[in-house]
Coordinates of C-alpha atoms in Angstrom, one line a residue:
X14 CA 118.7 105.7 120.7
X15 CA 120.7 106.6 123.6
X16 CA 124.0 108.7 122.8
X17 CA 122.4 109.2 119.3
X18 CA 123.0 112.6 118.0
X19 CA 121.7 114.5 114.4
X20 CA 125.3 114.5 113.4
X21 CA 126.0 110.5 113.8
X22 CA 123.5 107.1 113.5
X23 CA 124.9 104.1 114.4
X24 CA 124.7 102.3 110.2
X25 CA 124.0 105.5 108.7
X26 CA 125.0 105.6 105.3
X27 CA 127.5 108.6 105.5
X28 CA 127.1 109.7 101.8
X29 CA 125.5 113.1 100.7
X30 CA 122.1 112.6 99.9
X31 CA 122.4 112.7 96.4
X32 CA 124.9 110.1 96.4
X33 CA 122.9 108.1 97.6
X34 CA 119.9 108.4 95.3
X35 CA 122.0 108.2 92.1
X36 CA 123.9 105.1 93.7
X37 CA 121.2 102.7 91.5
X38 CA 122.5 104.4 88.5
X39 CA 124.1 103.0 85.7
X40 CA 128.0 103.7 85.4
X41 CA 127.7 106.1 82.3
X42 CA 124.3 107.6 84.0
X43 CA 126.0 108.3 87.2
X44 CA 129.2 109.9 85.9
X45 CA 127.2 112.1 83.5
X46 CA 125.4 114.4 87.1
X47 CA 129.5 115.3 87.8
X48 CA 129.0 117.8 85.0
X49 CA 127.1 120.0 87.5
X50 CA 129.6 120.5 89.8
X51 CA 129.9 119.8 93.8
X52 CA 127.8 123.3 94.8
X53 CA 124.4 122.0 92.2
X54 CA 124.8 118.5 92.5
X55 CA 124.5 119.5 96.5
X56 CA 121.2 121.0 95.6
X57 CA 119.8 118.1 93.3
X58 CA 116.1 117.6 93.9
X59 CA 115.5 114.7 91.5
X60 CA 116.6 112.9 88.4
X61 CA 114.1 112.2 85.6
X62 CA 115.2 109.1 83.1
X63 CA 112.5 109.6 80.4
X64 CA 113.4 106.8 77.9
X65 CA 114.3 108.5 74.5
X66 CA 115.6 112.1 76.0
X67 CA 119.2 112.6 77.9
X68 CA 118.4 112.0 81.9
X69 CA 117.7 115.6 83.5
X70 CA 118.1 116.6 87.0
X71 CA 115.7 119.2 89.0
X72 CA 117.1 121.4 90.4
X73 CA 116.0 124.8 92.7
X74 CA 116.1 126.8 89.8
X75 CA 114.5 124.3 87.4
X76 CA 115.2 121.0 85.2
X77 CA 118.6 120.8 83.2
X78 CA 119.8 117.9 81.1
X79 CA 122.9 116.4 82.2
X80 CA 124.5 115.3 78.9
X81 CA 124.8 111.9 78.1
X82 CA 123.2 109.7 75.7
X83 CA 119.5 109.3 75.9
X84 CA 118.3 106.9 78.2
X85 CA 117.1 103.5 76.8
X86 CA 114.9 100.8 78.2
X87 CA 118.2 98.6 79.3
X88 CA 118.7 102.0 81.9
X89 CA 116.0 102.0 83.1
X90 CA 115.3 98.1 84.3
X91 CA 118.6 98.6 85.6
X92 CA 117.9 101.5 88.1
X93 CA 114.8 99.0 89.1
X94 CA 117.2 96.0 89.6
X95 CA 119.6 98.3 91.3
X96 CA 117.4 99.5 93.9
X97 CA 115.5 96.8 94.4
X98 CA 118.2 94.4 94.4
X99 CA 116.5 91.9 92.6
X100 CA 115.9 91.9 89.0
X101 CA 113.7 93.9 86.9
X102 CA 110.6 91.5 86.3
X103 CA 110.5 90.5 89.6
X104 CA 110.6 93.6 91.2
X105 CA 108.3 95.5 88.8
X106 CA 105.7 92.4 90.0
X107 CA 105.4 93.4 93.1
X108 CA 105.5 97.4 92.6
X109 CA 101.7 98.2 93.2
X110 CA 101.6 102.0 93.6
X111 CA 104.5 103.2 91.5
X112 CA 107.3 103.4 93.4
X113 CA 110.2 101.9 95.2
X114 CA 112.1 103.4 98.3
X115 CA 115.9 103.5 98.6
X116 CA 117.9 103.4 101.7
X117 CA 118.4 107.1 103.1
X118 CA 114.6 107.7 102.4
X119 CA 114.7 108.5 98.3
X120 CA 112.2 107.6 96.1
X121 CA 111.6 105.9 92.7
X122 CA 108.7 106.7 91.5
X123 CA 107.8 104.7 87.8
X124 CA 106.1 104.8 84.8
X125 CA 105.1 102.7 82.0
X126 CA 102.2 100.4 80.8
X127 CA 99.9 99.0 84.0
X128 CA 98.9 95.7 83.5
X129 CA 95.8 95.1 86.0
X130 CA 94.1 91.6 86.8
X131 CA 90.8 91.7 88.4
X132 CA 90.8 95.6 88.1
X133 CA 93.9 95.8 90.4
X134 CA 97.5 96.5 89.3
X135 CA 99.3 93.7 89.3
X136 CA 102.5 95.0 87.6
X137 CA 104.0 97.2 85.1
X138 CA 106.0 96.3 82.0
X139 CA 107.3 98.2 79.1
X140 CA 108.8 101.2 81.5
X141 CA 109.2 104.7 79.7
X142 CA 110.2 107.0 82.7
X143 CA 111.4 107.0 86.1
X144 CA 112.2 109.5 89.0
X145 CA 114.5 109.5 91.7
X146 CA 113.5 111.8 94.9
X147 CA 116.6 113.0 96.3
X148 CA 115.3 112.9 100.4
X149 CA 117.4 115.5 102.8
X150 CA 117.1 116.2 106.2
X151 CA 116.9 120.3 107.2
X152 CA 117.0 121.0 110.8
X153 CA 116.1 123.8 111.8
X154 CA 113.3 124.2 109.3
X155 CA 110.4 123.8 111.8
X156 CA 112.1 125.8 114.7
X157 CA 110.8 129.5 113.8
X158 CA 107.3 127.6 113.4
X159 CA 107.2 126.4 116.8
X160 CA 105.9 129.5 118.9
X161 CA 102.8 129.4 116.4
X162 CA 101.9 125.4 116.6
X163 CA 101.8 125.8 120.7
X164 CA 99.2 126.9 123.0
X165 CA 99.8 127.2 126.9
X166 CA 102.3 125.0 126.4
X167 CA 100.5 122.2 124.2
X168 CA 101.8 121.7 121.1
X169 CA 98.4 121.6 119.0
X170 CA 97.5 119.1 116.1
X171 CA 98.6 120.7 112.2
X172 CA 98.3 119.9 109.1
X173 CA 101.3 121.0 106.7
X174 CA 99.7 121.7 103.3
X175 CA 101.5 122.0 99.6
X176 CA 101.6 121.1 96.2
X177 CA 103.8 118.1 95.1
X178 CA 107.7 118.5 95.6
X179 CA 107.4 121.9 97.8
X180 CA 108.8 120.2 100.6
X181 CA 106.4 118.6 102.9
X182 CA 107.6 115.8 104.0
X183 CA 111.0 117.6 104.9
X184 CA 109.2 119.7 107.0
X185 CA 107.3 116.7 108.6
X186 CA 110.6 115.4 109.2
X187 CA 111.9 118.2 111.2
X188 CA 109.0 118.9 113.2
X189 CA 109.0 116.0 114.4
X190 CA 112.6 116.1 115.3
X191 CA 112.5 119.5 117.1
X192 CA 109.5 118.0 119.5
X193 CA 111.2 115.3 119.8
X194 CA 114.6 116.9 121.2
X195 CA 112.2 118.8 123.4
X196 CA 112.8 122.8 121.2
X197 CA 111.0 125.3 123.1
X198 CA 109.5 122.9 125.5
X199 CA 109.9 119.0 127.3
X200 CA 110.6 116.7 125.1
X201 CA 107.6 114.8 123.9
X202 CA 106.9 111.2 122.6
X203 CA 106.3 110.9 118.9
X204 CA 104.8 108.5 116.9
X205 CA 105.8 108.0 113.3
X206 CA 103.8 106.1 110.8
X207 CA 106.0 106.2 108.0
X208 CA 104.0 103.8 105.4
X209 CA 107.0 104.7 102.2
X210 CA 110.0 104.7 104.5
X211 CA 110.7 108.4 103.5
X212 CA 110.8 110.0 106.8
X213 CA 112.6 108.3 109.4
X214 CA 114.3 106.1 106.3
X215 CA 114.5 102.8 108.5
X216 CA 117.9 100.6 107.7
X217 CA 118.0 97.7 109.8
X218 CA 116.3 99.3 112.2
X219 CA 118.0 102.5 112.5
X220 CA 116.9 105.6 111.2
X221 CA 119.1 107.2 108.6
X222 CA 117.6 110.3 108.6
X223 CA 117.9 111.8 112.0
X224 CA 114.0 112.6 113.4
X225 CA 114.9 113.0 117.5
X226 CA 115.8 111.2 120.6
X227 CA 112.1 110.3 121.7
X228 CA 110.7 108.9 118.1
X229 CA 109.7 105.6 117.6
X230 CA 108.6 104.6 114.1
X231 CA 106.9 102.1 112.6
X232 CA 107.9 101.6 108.9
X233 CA 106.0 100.3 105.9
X234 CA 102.5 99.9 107.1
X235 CA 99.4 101.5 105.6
X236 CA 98.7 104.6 107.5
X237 CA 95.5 103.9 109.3
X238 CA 96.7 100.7 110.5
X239 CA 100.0 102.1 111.9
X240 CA 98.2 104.5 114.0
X241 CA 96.0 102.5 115.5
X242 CA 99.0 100.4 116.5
X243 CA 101.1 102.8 117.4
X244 CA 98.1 104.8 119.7
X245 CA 97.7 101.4 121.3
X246 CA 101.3 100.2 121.5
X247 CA 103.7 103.1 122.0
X248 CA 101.6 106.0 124.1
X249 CA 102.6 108.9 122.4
X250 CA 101.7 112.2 122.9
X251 CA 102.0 113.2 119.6
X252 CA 101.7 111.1 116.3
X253 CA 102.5 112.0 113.0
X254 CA 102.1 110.5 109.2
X255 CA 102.7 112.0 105.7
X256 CA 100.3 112.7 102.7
X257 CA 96.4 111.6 104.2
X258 CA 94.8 110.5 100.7
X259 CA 92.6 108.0 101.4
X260 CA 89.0 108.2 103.6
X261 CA 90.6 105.2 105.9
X262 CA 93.5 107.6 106.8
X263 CA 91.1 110.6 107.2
X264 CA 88.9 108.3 109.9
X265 CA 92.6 106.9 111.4
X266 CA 93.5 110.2 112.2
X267 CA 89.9 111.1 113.7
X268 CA 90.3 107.6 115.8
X269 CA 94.2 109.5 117.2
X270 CA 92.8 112.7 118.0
X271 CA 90.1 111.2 120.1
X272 CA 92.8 109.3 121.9
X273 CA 94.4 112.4 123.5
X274 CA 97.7 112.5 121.2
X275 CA 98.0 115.5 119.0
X276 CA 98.6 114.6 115.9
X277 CA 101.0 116.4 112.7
X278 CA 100.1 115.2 109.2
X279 CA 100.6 116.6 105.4
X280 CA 98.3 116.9 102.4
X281 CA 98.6 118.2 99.0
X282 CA 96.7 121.2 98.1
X283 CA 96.8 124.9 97.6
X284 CA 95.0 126.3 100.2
X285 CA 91.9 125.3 102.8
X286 CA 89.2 126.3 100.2
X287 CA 91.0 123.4 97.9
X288 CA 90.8 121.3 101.3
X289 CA 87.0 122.1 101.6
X290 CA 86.3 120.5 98.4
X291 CA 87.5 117.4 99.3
X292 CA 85.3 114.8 101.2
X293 CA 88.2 113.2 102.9
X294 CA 89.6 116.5 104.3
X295 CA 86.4 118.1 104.7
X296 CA 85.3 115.6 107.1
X297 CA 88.5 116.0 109.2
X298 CA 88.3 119.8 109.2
X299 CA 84.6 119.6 110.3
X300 CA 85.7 117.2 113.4
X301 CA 87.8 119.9 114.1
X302 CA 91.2 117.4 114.4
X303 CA 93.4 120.0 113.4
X304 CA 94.2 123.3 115.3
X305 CA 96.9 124.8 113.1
X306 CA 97.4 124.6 109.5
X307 CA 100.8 125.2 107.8
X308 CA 101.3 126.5 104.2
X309 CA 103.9 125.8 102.2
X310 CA 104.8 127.2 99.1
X311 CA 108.0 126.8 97.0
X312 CA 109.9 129.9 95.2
X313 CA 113.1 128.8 93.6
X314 CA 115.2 127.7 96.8
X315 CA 113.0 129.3 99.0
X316 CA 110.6 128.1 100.7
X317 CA 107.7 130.5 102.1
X318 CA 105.9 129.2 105.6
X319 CA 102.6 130.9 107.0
X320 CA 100.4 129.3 109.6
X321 CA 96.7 129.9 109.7
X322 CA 94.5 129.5 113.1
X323 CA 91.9 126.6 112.6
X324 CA 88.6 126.7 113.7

């Protein structure tokens, strides 16, 4: 990405964020969120389309209605066609964990009745509610963190821990951008496994969403098999994937560290007793992976940071 700054991405789509996400609106849908006004609508967190009620957007100081009609089954399909440029029953066939990702990183996440074969979801019919995840780029978010995640010059392997929409993959994003651009140090290789296209927001091969001059990304893969390729492909000295659920991604990240690359990764949870109770993370905290641990926690439009020392 040579002659690539934050500011302009060869391709990016130069729309606000929320622009973007509500582009796979309907016409009536779309025109109904100008009722916020520029200063709100530049603070939009999601949109909810629950069918039977008005659409509602989230905002930082909570979920309004924005007016309209309420939403009916044709609306919804037609977000689903929209951003999946396809139509609604063959898109919704090949949705198997509940949501879609836009260009620029957003989300759809979906609702409505799972129809399994063989005990695994095979599609979902008869939607009732979907959400779009309005994905923003904050630099300068990780910088004051920085100091606290380094040791003798190393930056050392942290988890980033929060509850659901607090934040954490935007602060993923931006740490990885300032080690990237080398803040408060050299410049370092990173390594991004970004399995739902969320944090680096590949289009065509170019990241939308700006994440540093020294990042290389490999987009849509499961998590454990993305790091394994990219430990063995791209050398980096510091990998980095978002939201460790499963027990594979747990042993993947084990399988990094013992590589030599630090590693950055983010889990839901409220705190490292919640962690604790949890095989997957208890394992990874009792193989001593991480060194720092960040919390997160969401008041309004603030957002309070602390880091704890790991054992």
């Amino acid at each position: 990405m040579n002659g690539v700054t934050s500011e302009a991405v060869n391709g990016m789509d130069e729309r606000k964020p929320w622009e973007q996400a509500a582009g796979v609106l309907p016409g009536p849908l779309r025109r109904s969120l100008y009722a916020l006004g520029p200063d709100r609508l530049c603070a939009l967190e999601e949109l909810r389309l629950r069918r039977g009620f008005p659409m509602t957007a989230l905002l930082p100081e909570g979920e309004v209605e924005t007016g309209g009609l309420p939403v009916g089954e044709d609306e919804l399909r037609q977000v689903v066609e929209n951003a999946t440029q396809s139509s609604a029953h063959t898109a919704l066939d090949r949705v198997r964990q509940g949501f879609v990702t836009l260009r620029g990183g957003h989300r759809v996440g979906l609702c409505g009745t799972v129809v399994k074969k063989d005990g695994q979801i095979v599609t979902l019919r008869e939607l009732s509610s979907l959400s779009i995840r309005v994905a923003r780029a904050v630099e300068g978010l990780a910088t004051p963190l920085l100091p606290a995640l380094t040791e003798d010059g190393r930056f050392l392997s942290t988890l980033i821990l929060a509850p659901p929409g607090a934040g954490k993959t935007t602060l993923l994003r931006d740490l990885v951008r300032a080690l990237s651009d080398g803040e408060g140090g050299a410049p370092l290789r990173v390594a991004v496994a970004d399995e739902r296209g969320e944090i680096a927001a590949l289009w065509r091969g170019e990241p939308q969403l700006y994440i540093g001059r020294h990042t290389d990304v490999l987009d849509g893969c499961a998590k454990a098999e993305g790091l394994s390729i990219l430990i063995r492909g791209m050398n980096p000295q510091v990998a980095a994937v978002d939201e460790i659920t499963r027990p594979e991604d747990a042993q993947a990240v084990i399988e990094a560290a013992g590589c030599g690359a630090a590693l950055i990764a983010t889990a839901h949870g409220a705190g490292l007793d919640d962690l604790n109770r949890r095989p997957a993370y208890r394992e990874l905290l009792a193989a001593g992976v991480f060194r720092r641990l960040v919390v997160l926690e969401r008041r309004g439009a603030e957002r309070d940071l602390r880091t704890e020392v790991l054992p």
